[in-house]
XYZ file of C-alpha atoms in Angstrom:
686
model
C -25.772 55.490 133.648
C -22.977 57.926 134.347
C -21.029 59.238 131.369
C -17.783 58.921 133.341
C -16.652 57.462 136.674
C -13.095 58.218 137.850
C -11.709 56.333 140.852
C -8.496 57.165 142.713
C -6.640 58.549 139.667
C -2.901 59.170 139.940
C -0.382 60.867 137.652
C 3.386 60.886 138.203
C 6.015 63.239 136.796
C 9.589 61.922 136.854
C 8.586 59.304 139.404
C 6.927 61.794 141.777
C 3.137 62.187 142.133
C 1.750 65.232 140.342
C -1.568 64.370 141.953
C -3.279 61.308 143.393
C -6.622 60.282 144.856
C -8.793 62.014 142.238
C -12.310 60.537 142.244
C -15.564 61.830 140.722
C -18.642 60.818 138.730
C -20.229 62.774 135.885
C -23.694 62.400 134.424
C -25.283 64.281 131.544
C -25.681 68.042 132.149
C -23.065 67.903 134.939
C -20.495 70.662 134.454
C -17.426 70.163 136.641
C -14.812 72.920 136.902
C -11.209 72.105 137.781
C -9.562 74.315 140.391
C -5.867 74.496 141.143
C -2.897 76.765 140.728
C -0.944 76.920 137.473
C 1.096 73.714 137.239
C -1.277 71.692 139.446
C -2.024 69.311 136.560
C -5.466 70.435 135.375
C -4.611 70.284 131.660
C -2.888 66.937 132.232
C -6.115 65.529 133.683
C -8.113 66.729 130.668
C -5.673 65.025 128.291
C -5.900 61.799 130.272
C -9.714 61.909 130.046
C -9.389 62.523 126.297
C -7.064 59.530 125.878
C -4.129 61.738 124.869
C -2.038 60.958 127.972
C -1.654 57.965 130.278
C -2.590 57.753 133.935
C -0.298 56.063 136.452
C -2.980 54.693 138.748
C -6.721 54.442 139.339
C -9.625 53.520 137.094
C -11.650 55.291 134.391
C -15.043 53.960 133.301
C -16.890 55.558 130.359
C -20.447 55.135 129.136
C -20.603 52.637 126.261
C -19.692 54.266 122.915
C -19.192 57.602 124.648
C -17.883 60.320 122.322
C -15.209 62.505 123.967
C -13.974 65.824 122.527
C -11.147 67.986 123.925
C -10.722 71.674 123.129
C -7.439 72.964 124.487
C -5.165 75.936 123.925
C -3.438 74.401 120.884
C -4.607 75.726 117.492
C -5.875 73.179 114.924
C -3.202 71.337 112.936
C -5.352 71.261 109.802
C -4.965 74.445 107.738
C -5.856 73.282 104.193
C -9.624 73.510 104.643
C -12.255 76.185 105.141
C -13.640 77.141 108.517
C -16.956 75.511 107.601
C -15.254 72.243 106.598
C -13.142 72.200 109.750
C -16.065 72.790 112.105
C -18.346 70.127 110.564
C -15.468 67.640 110.622
C -16.169 67.359 114.329
C -19.240 65.351 113.281
C -17.558 63.058 110.796
C -20.164 60.412 111.662
C -22.905 62.673 110.290
C -20.818 63.644 107.258
C -20.337 59.936 106.452
C -24.036 59.266 107.071
C -25.047 61.989 104.615
C -22.679 60.526 101.994
C -24.267 57.109 102.458
C -27.723 58.604 102.002
C -26.634 60.332 98.774
C -25.230 57.015 97.548
C -28.473 55.169 98.382
C -30.522 57.869 96.641
C -28.406 57.583 93.489
C -28.664 53.798 93.484
C -32.452 53.898 93.930
C -32.686 56.440 91.112
C -30.783 53.921 88.966
C -33.379 51.237 89.801
C -31.671 49.445 92.698
C -34.563 49.185 95.161
C -32.783 46.617 97.338
C -31.147 49.495 99.285
C -34.489 51.016 100.307
C -34.433 49.447 103.795
C -30.868 50.609 104.368
C -31.847 54.090 103.173
C -34.800 54.128 105.589
C -32.589 53.095 108.529
C -29.964 55.708 107.652
C -32.661 58.411 107.394
C -34.020 57.461 110.823
C -30.497 57.542 112.284
C -29.823 61.011 110.842
C -33.130 62.352 112.187
C -32.341 60.950 115.651
C -29.071 62.907 115.597
C -30.600 66.252 114.690
C -31.602 65.785 111.081
C -30.422 68.001 108.275
C -30.353 71.073 110.544
C -27.097 70.041 112.169
C -25.050 72.011 109.632
C -27.132 75.138 110.289
C -26.634 74.634 114.031
C -22.873 74.392 113.489
C -22.960 77.668 111.530
C -24.934 79.290 114.382
C -22.211 78.228 116.823
C -19.539 79.740 114.577
C -21.465 83.035 114.522
C -21.964 82.937 118.285
C -18.183 82.827 118.692
C -17.748 86.043 116.747
C -17.196 84.865 113.163
C -19.077 86.359 110.229
C -20.870 84.501 107.428
C -18.014 85.500 105.104
C -15.546 83.768 107.439
C -17.234 80.395 106.938
C -15.653 79.856 103.516
C -12.228 81.316 104.331
C -9.225 78.977 104.491
C -7.963 78.315 108.015
C -4.480 79.424 107.002
C -5.802 82.996 106.626
C -6.902 83.282 110.272
C -4.919 84.642 113.232
C -3.889 82.477 116.179
C -6.767 83.725 118.318
C -9.281 83.048 115.543
C -7.911 79.516 115.090
C -8.404 78.874 118.810
C -12.027 80.009 118.477
C -12.406 77.746 115.444
C -11.242 74.808 117.557
C -13.843 75.696 120.193
C -16.571 75.932 117.522
C -15.657 72.458 116.267
C -15.801 70.996 119.776
C -19.189 72.581 120.523
C -20.660 71.568 117.162
C -19.650 67.953 117.788
C -22.042 67.767 120.787
C -20.104 64.894 122.396
C -21.160 62.862 125.415
C -18.169 64.256 127.322
C -16.919 67.757 126.441
C -13.494 68.774 127.793
C -12.656 72.487 127.657
C -9.283 74.020 128.547
C -9.509 77.823 128.808
C -12.483 78.156 126.423
C -12.854 81.879 127.197
C -9.469 82.788 125.685
C -9.765 85.130 122.671
C -13.509 85.670 123.193
C -14.986 89.147 123.429
C -17.547 89.825 126.122
C -20.531 89.281 123.844
C -19.233 85.865 122.722
C -18.394 85.020 126.326
C -21.979 85.600 127.438
C -23.212 83.558 124.461
C -20.893 80.677 125.444
C -22.218 80.657 129.011
C -25.814 80.279 127.835
C -24.836 77.625 125.279
C -22.950 75.417 127.729
C -25.753 75.574 130.283
C -28.157 74.297 127.600
C -25.912 71.387 126.535
C -26.929 67.782 127.257
C -23.272 66.724 127.498
C -21.237 66.124 130.634
C -18.587 68.879 130.742
C -15.202 69.236 132.445
C -13.592 72.639 132.096
C -10.632 74.728 133.159
C -11.015 78.526 133.191
C -9.791 81.555 135.128
C -12.813 83.790 134.486
C -14.602 83.844 137.843
C -17.968 85.012 136.486
C -17.835 82.316 133.819
C -17.094 79.612 136.405
C -20.010 80.756 138.551
C -22.421 80.948 135.601
C -21.562 77.531 134.165
C -20.255 75.186 136.886
C -22.368 72.738 138.886
C -19.447 71.142 140.774
C -15.740 71.662 141.475
C -12.799 69.272 141.555
C -10.143 70.993 143.628
C -6.537 69.870 143.080
C -4.589 71.094 146.079
C -1.210 69.923 147.349
C -1.316 67.015 144.924
C -4.650 65.696 146.214
C -8.176 65.915 144.840
C -11.278 67.106 146.662
C -14.722 67.016 144.983
C -17.343 69.638 145.862
C -20.925 69.310 144.607
C -22.194 72.846 144.176
C -21.551 76.165 142.443
C -18.122 77.731 142.161
C -19.080 80.581 144.501
C -20.299 78.179 147.189
C -17.087 76.198 146.822
C -15.062 79.373 147.384
C -17.002 80.004 150.600
C -16.407 76.423 151.729
C -12.721 76.746 150.814
C -12.439 79.966 152.838
C -14.063 78.254 155.825
C -11.581 75.366 155.553
C -8.679 77.805 155.347
C -9.917 79.649 158.425
C -10.299 76.365 160.351
C -6.806 75.275 159.279
C -5.358 78.603 160.407
C -7.001 78.249 163.806
C -5.793 74.659 164.147
C -2.205 75.686 163.285
C -2.319 78.603 165.737
C -3.728 76.388 168.491
C -1.078 73.715 167.925
C 1.728 76.272 167.793
C 0.536 77.762 171.069
C 0.480 74.303 172.688
C 3.952 73.469 171.334
C 5.289 76.787 172.619
C 3.798 76.074 176.067
C 5.393 72.617 176.204
C 8.776 73.881 174.971
C 8.708 76.637 177.589
C 8.043 74.021 180.286
C 11.010 71.955 179.083
C 13.326 74.990 179.104
C 12.314 76.039 182.599
C 12.240 72.682 184.370
C 14.555 70.229 182.586
C 17.429 71.108 184.971
C 15.292 70.786 188.127
C 15.349 67.361 189.732
C 11.755 67.583 190.908
C 10.468 68.399 187.402
C 13.011 66.539 185.262
C 10.759 63.509 184.696
C 7.838 65.721 183.642
C 10.132 67.751 181.363
C 11.417 64.558 179.726
C 7.805 63.438 179.217
C 7.092 66.727 177.435
C 10.137 66.191 175.177
C 8.828 62.769 174.128
C 5.361 64.220 173.550
C 6.838 66.979 171.363
C 8.657 64.384 169.268
C 5.393 62.533 168.625
C 3.358 65.582 167.582
C 2.389 65.556 163.896
C 2.744 69.176 162.867
C -0.170 70.790 161.043
C 1.220 72.694 158.067
C 0.179 74.221 154.772
C 1.667 72.712 151.648
C 4.147 75.294 150.289
C 2.813 74.669 146.753
C -0.515 76.154 147.776
C 0.505 79.138 149.900
C 2.425 81.264 147.374
C 0.511 84.167 145.901
C 1.321 87.603 144.571
C 1.119 90.408 147.087
C 1.926 93.971 146.083
C 0.668 97.543 145.962
C 1.283 100.428 143.595
C 3.174 103.199 145.337
C 1.621 106.655 145.347
C 2.692 108.321 142.076
C 3.461 111.957 141.370
C 0.397 114.117 140.839
C -0.560 114.797 137.219
C -2.668 117.594 135.797
C -6.459 117.241 135.897
C -6.735 116.394 132.198
C -4.844 113.225 131.261
C -5.834 112.693 127.636
C -8.073 114.573 125.230
C -8.760 112.847 121.941
C -10.404 115.241 119.468
C -11.932 113.992 116.209
C -9.569 111.043 116.239
C -9.370 108.865 113.141
C -7.774 105.492 113.731
C -6.880 103.178 110.865
C -5.160 99.844 110.271
C -2.536 99.631 108.960
C -1.410 102.866 110.645
C -0.513 105.932 108.593
C 2.943 106.099 107.056
C 5.304 108.889 108.126
C 7.059 111.087 105.587
C 9.599 113.805 106.367
C 9.864 117.045 104.417
C 13.538 117.299 103.322
C 13.511 121.093 103.594
C 11.656 121.765 106.842
C 12.245 118.424 108.529
C 8.563 118.292 109.455
C 6.932 114.879 109.716
C 3.558 114.206 108.151
C 1.420 111.082 108.235
C -0.449 109.731 105.224
C -3.087 107.005 105.203
C -2.201 103.692 103.587
C -4.340 102.907 100.512
C -7.364 100.746 101.396
C -6.708 101.166 105.130
C -9.583 100.005 107.330
C -11.119 102.743 109.475
C -11.755 101.545 113.035
C -12.804 104.882 114.530
C -13.653 107.758 112.214
C -14.323 110.675 114.568
C -13.547 109.551 118.101
C -13.851 111.808 121.141
C -12.461 110.740 124.509
C -11.610 112.637 127.699
C -9.733 111.067 130.585
C -9.334 112.932 133.861
C -7.050 112.407 136.839
C -8.107 109.578 139.155
C -10.495 107.883 136.733
C -10.383 104.105 136.272
C -11.828 103.628 132.794
C -12.665 100.203 131.345
C -12.728 99.975 127.550
C -15.105 97.304 126.204
C -16.447 96.182 122.844
C -16.362 93.241 120.423
C -13.097 91.889 119.058
C -11.760 93.790 116.083
C -13.393 97.175 116.741
C -10.139 98.924 117.652
C -9.800 98.798 121.445
C -6.145 97.777 121.448
C -5.375 100.149 118.573
C -6.970 103.010 120.526
C -4.931 102.502 123.697
C -1.750 102.002 121.661
C -2.491 105.400 120.123
C -3.043 106.971 123.549
C 0.238 105.429 124.710
C 2.036 107.099 121.792
C 2.894 103.805 120.106
C 1.069 104.544 116.830
C -0.062 107.746 115.081
C -3.533 109.072 114.378
C -4.663 109.260 110.764
C -6.463 112.515 111.627
C -7.435 114.493 114.699
C -5.391 115.340 117.757
C -4.408 113.898 121.133
C -3.584 116.310 123.915
C -1.623 114.876 126.830
C -1.919 116.672 130.156
C 0.696 118.072 132.520
C 3.158 115.639 134.143
C 1.517 112.537 132.677
C 3.805 109.521 133.200
C 2.461 106.500 131.328
C 2.999 102.890 132.328
C 1.974 100.600 129.466
C 1.398 96.830 129.602
C 0.343 95.196 126.364
C -1.524 91.933 125.924
C 1.570 90.006 124.822
C 4.292 92.038 126.549
C 5.874 93.104 123.256
C 6.949 96.420 124.800
C 9.136 94.663 127.400
C 12.692 94.863 126.120
C 15.665 93.811 128.211
C 18.742 94.210 125.967
C 21.593 92.054 127.171
C 19.554 90.453 129.977
C 19.490 86.668 130.220
C 17.632 86.022 133.485
C 14.630 87.453 135.327
C 16.756 89.305 137.883
C 18.972 90.820 135.156
C 15.901 91.964 133.224
C 14.370 93.529 136.326
C 17.542 95.437 137.160
C 17.900 96.755 133.602
C 14.243 97.766 133.290
C 13.899 99.434 136.698
C 17.366 100.628 137.668
C 16.994 98.967 141.071
C 19.909 97.559 143.031
C 20.142 93.728 143.093
C 18.726 93.360 146.613
C 15.900 95.803 145.805
C 15.123 93.935 142.586
C 14.997 90.607 144.443
C 12.624 92.082 147.023
C 10.345 93.356 144.234
C 10.426 90.075 142.299
C 9.579 88.124 145.452
C 6.215 89.902 145.554
C 5.550 88.498 142.077
C 6.463 84.885 142.938
C 10.082 85.050 141.728
C 11.662 84.114 145.058
C 15.064 82.518 145.511
C 16.230 80.557 142.483
C 13.123 81.555 140.497
C 14.722 84.991 140.035
C 17.524 83.249 138.113
C 15.180 81.694 135.539
C 16.172 82.344 131.953
C 13.880 84.704 130.050
C 13.666 82.386 127.054
C 12.066 79.664 129.172
C 9.402 81.740 130.927
C 5.770 80.679 130.671
C 3.045 83.131 129.681
C 2.111 83.642 133.332
C 5.714 84.235 134.408
C 6.247 86.741 131.601
C 3.086 88.580 132.661
C 4.221 88.707 136.302
C 7.605 90.101 135.282
C 5.829 92.794 133.237
C 3.682 93.706 136.239
C 6.754 93.936 138.477
C 8.384 96.383 136.062
C 5.134 98.360 135.836
C 4.870 98.671 139.638
C 8.468 99.843 139.907
C 7.961 102.500 137.233
C 5.952 104.795 139.522
C 3.688 105.729 136.589
C 0.690 107.939 137.396
C -1.271 106.694 134.345
C -1.657 102.973 133.630
C -2.648 101.758 130.160
C -3.374 98.036 130.395
C -4.373 95.541 127.709
C -5.712 92.266 129.166
C -3.557 92.430 132.331
C -5.002 89.184 133.758
C -4.084 86.987 130.765
C -2.098 83.873 131.824
C -2.626 84.608 135.532
C -4.235 82.089 137.881
C -7.225 83.093 139.969
C -5.217 83.947 143.085
C -2.891 86.205 141.080
C -5.875 87.829 139.366
C -7.391 88.648 142.728
C -4.093 90.112 143.975
C -3.897 92.308 140.859
C -7.540 93.289 141.289
C -6.900 94.451 144.866
C -3.843 96.461 143.793
C -5.625 98.158 140.868
C -8.697 98.933 142.974
C -6.502 100.876 145.415
C -4.286 102.462 142.746
C -4.421 106.243 143.361
C -3.478 107.228 139.807
C -5.405 107.148 136.532
C -6.051 104.028 134.494
C -7.566 102.936 131.196
C -7.836 99.186 130.741
C -9.058 96.551 128.299
C -10.111 93.282 129.892
C -12.492 90.377 129.356
C -12.408 89.587 133.087
C -15.819 90.862 134.149
C -15.049 90.496 137.855
C -12.073 92.836 137.374
C -14.133 95.293 135.317
C -16.832 95.412 137.976
C -14.508 95.947 140.949
C -11.969 98.316 139.390
C -13.949 100.424 136.914
C -15.378 103.825 137.775
C -16.440 104.463 134.163
C -17.020 102.186 131.182
C -16.310 103.330 127.622
C -17.884 101.071 124.992
C -16.963 100.935 121.319
C -20.405 100.721 119.694
C -21.087 101.111 115.970
C -17.730 102.774 115.387
C -18.220 105.353 118.155
C -17.137 105.719 121.782
C -19.961 105.840 124.351
C -19.376 106.529 128.034
C -21.265 104.922 130.949
C -20.801 105.585 134.639
C -19.851 102.617 136.810
C -18.414 99.164 136.241
C -19.423 96.202 134.119
C -22.723 95.288 135.786
C -24.125 98.808 135.599
C -23.084 99.028 131.945
C -24.862 95.745 131.150
C -28.044 96.894 132.900
C -28.081 100.203 131.042
C -27.312 98.453 127.729
C -30.137 95.946 128.192
C -32.576 98.699 129.154
C -31.597 100.658 126.050
C -32.029 97.610 123.799
C -35.452 96.909 125.328
C -36.455 100.552 124.845
C -35.327 100.499 121.212
C -37.333 97.341 120.571
C -40.393 98.853 122.231
C -40.010 102.057 120.217
C -39.634 100.064 117.007
C -42.707 98.001 117.797
C -44.682 101.151 118.595
C -43.489 102.730 115.351
C -44.531 99.704 113.314
C -47.972 99.735 114.941
C -48.355 103.447 114.201
C -47.315 102.878 110.573
C -49.980 100.207 110.175
C -52.590 102.442 111.773
C -51.629 105.388 109.551
C -51.692 103.200 106.463
C -55.158 101.950 107.363
C -56.445 105.472 108.064
C -55.097 107.443 105.084
C -54.798 104.876 102.357
C -51.157 104.047 102.946
C -49.845 107.610 103.303
C -46.534 108.169 105.087
C -46.469 108.731 108.807
C -45.403 112.262 109.840
C -41.837 112.469 111.107
C -41.470 112.434 114.890
C -40.278 115.636 116.527
C -36.718 115.866 117.719
C -36.250 115.122 121.418
C -35.066 118.098 123.468
C -33.210 118.499 126.737
C -36.265 120.023 128.411
C -37.049 116.955 130.478
C -40.673 116.796 129.385
C -41.473 118.531 126.103
C -41.154 117.315 122.529
C -43.312 114.980 120.550
C -43.505 111.424 121.737
C -42.247 112.390 125.180
C -42.791 109.927 128.012
C -42.332 109.994 131.746
C -39.279 112.028 132.777
C -37.599 112.541 136.107
C -36.144 115.743 137.449
C -37.820 118.309 135.147
C -35.954 121.509 134.333
C -34.279 122.440 131.084
C -30.774 123.055 129.836
C -29.927 126.588 128.754
C -30.072 127.251 125.036
C -26.794 126.890 123.190
C -25.483 130.399 122.334
C -24.738 131.078 118.692
C -21.053 131.198 117.802
C -21.458 134.598 116.140
C -22.881 136.094 119.310
C -19.867 134.870 121.243
C -17.473 136.204 118.655
C -18.963 139.730 118.851
C -18.191 140.155 122.552
C -14.465 140.732 122.286
C -11.444 139.830 120.188
C -10.578 136.182 120.751
C -7.188 134.529 120.246
C -6.786 131.521 118.011
C -6.157 129.207 120.961
C -9.178 130.511 122.830
C -11.335 130.154 119.731
C -10.235 126.514 119.577
C -11.193 126.017 123.228
C -14.611 127.615 122.611
C -15.244 125.411 119.594
C -14.253 122.400 121.621
C -16.601 123.393 124.447
C -19.448 123.879 121.988
C -18.764 120.465 120.444
C -18.879 118.895 123.907
C -22.163 120.630 124.654
C -23.629 119.396 121.391
C -22.534 115.823 122.154
C -23.812 116.018 125.742
C -27.190 117.355 124.598
C -27.417 114.605 121.985
C -26.650 112.014 124.660
C -29.254 113.602 126.950
C -31.859 113.476 124.192
C -31.091 109.825 123.504
C -31.330 109.036 127.193
C -34.698 110.781 127.520
C -35.995 108.874 124.503
C -34.841 105.667 126.162
C -36.470 106.633 129.472
C -39.750 107.215 127.697
C -40.309 103.440 127.725
C -42.500 102.202 130.620
C -39.919 99.497 131.425
C -37.496 102.224 132.495
C -39.616 102.868 135.602
C -40.998 99.356 136.174
C -39.265 98.743 139.509
C -38.054 100.926 142.385
C -34.464 99.946 141.528
C -34.878 100.932 137.878
C -36.535 104.201 138.892
C -33.693 105.077 141.264
C -30.995 104.137 138.758
C -32.571 105.928 135.810
C -33.359 109.021 137.846
C -29.677 109.233 138.731
C -28.633 108.724 135.106
C -30.988 111.520 134.030
C -29.776 113.912 136.727
C -26.121 113.130 135.932
C -26.651 113.756 132.212
C -28.370 117.108 132.870
C -25.652 118.082 135.337
C -23.016 117.345 132.724
C -24.761 119.629 130.211
C -25.035 122.376 132.828
C -21.356 122.052 133.757
C -20.313 122.314 130.129
C -22.369 125.500 129.671
C -20.706 126.956 132.758
C -17.311 126.132 131.249
C -18.352 127.875 128.013
C -19.441 130.948 129.971
C -16.004 131.057 131.626
C -14.345 130.990 128.222
C -16.554 133.702 126.748
C -17.043 135.866 129.846
C-alpha cells in the first residue's frame, strides 16, 4: 500500500488559489522533490502533509498508523535538554518501550512473574524496531551531520542557530518515519556532511518529500519531481536532471507555439488593416476580426517568467598579485588592538585562551583566478576571507595586498550592507552606489526589484530579497576582486543559475566560499581546501578536487596496509625488531626508497644554500625578505611534489587511462611549479 496518496489538493491565500490540482502517490523509498520559485507554496505543502496547516480542497490518504516527521527551517523550541536527549525524543515510542521493559524487569526481580508474557511481547516489539542499537544509530546520525561526541551531552541552549537546525535534522532522520518531510535540509551543512546526507537518504526505507536548492543534491537523491508552476501541479516520474530536460523541451515547445500564434495574429491583423475599407474584402476582413476575438492567446504566466539577468562590468585592471598571506595566524576571538600613547602605533595582542584556526597559513592569489575555498564547518573559512577583506586582524604573519586591488565583499548574512537613513530598497541602492534614481531602478530591475518592488521597506525583506539587493550593490561597485561567502544562500534555482553565469564570465579575481557544488564546479579554476589546519591548493573545480582527494585517501590506505604487512613480516623475521625508517621521497621523479611508477622523469634543481646566495653581493633588507619568501615557496612546492609522488606510487593511480592522463598532468604541473619558483629565485639572486 502507498504511504501517501494526494488527490487534487488546493490551498488558498486570502481567497485566491496559491496552487490547485496537486496529485501524487508515494510508496516506500520514493523520494519526491518539490520544484517551484520562492513563494510558490512548497513549504506550505509540506506543512499540510505534516498536519500543521489546513488544505482548502482535495483529499489526502495516509497508510494506516503512518508516522510523519517534518524538518523545516525553524530551530527546535526545546532548549532545556541535551542534544542526545533531543535527538532520541524523535523516537518517543522506543523511549517509552524501554521504560516499560525496565519496569517489567524490576517487577520480575521482585517476584511478579505474571508480567513475563508482557515483557516477552515488549522485547519482540523492540527488536522489530531495531533493538537496543537504535540509540547508537541516532548517535551515528548526529556525527554524520558534523557534531562531535562531546556535543552529544551539551545543552541545546549552548548551540548556534545553524547547529540547532542540524540538530532538528538529526532528530528527524533518527525517527525513521514512514513519511519524512524535509525543507532545505542542506542548510548549514558542510560539504562532507552534505555527501553523507545524500547517501543516508538514498538508503532510507521511508517515503520522502523534500525542498532544496542544491542541484547536485536534488539529482543524487530525487526519484520524482512535483513541479508547482503558475499555481498548478505537474508530477514527473524520474530524476531531477531528466525533469529539467523535459522542462526545457516544454519551454521550447511553448515558445514555438507562442511565436507561431503571434505570427498568425499579425497576419490576420494586417489583412484587416489593408482590406476593411474595401467593399470587395470587407466581409472577409470582418470575418478575420471575429476570428481574432475568439483566439485564446497562448501566454506565459508572469509569476514564472521573472528571473535575474545581469553581468559584471569589466573592472579596472589590478596588479598581478592580489593577496599574499605569509605565515598567517588566525584566531577566534580576534586579537585585541592597543595603541601606544607615545608613538600612536597600533599593536594586536591575542586574547587569552583564543582558539587557533590556522597557525601558519600561506596563500597566494593572482589576477584572474577564481578560487573556491572549501572545508568542514568551523575550520576558519569565513574567518580567513574576512581577514583578507580587511575586516579582522591577523594574530601573527602578514597580508600583502597588490596594486590597485578594489575589493567587493558579500558576507553570508549581509552584515556589511549598511544603508544609513534608507527606508526602502531604492533608497538603499542609491545611497550604496551613488547612482541616479533612474539608473538605480534599471539596476534593481535586473535583480527582480521592478516597479513597486523597488519601494519595498528594508525591514520587511526576505532572506532572498536581501541577498539580491546585496548582489545589486556588488555589481554596481565595479570591484576587480570579489570575496564571497555563500553567495547563493536564500536564492532559488533560477537565480542561482543566473549568478553562476555572471560569476563564470567575471573577468576579475574571486575567492568564494560555497556549499553549492554545481557553482564550485562551473566557476572555480582552483580549489583551496582547509585540511588539518593547513591550506592545500588543487587545480580545477569541485569534481577534480574530489577525485584527487579520493585518490589520495585510497593511496594512504594502501600505503598504511603495506606498512602494516611489512611490520608483521619484519617482526616475524627478526624477533619483533623495529622496521627501518623509509627514505624521504625526493623530487627526482623516480629515485628514493619505496618509489613507485612515476610519469615525466627529470629532476628539480637542488635548492641553493642561503649562505651561498648571500655571498654573491650585498642584499637589501627587502630583497632578503623576497629571497627568503621564494625559498619558503620552493620548500613548500618540493614538499607537495614529494607527497604527490608518494601518492602516485600506488597502482590505483594508473589503473585507468583517465587516471593516468589526470595524474600525469598533476605531476607535470607540480614539477613545473617547482621549476618556475627556482627561476624566480635565480632572478632575485642573479
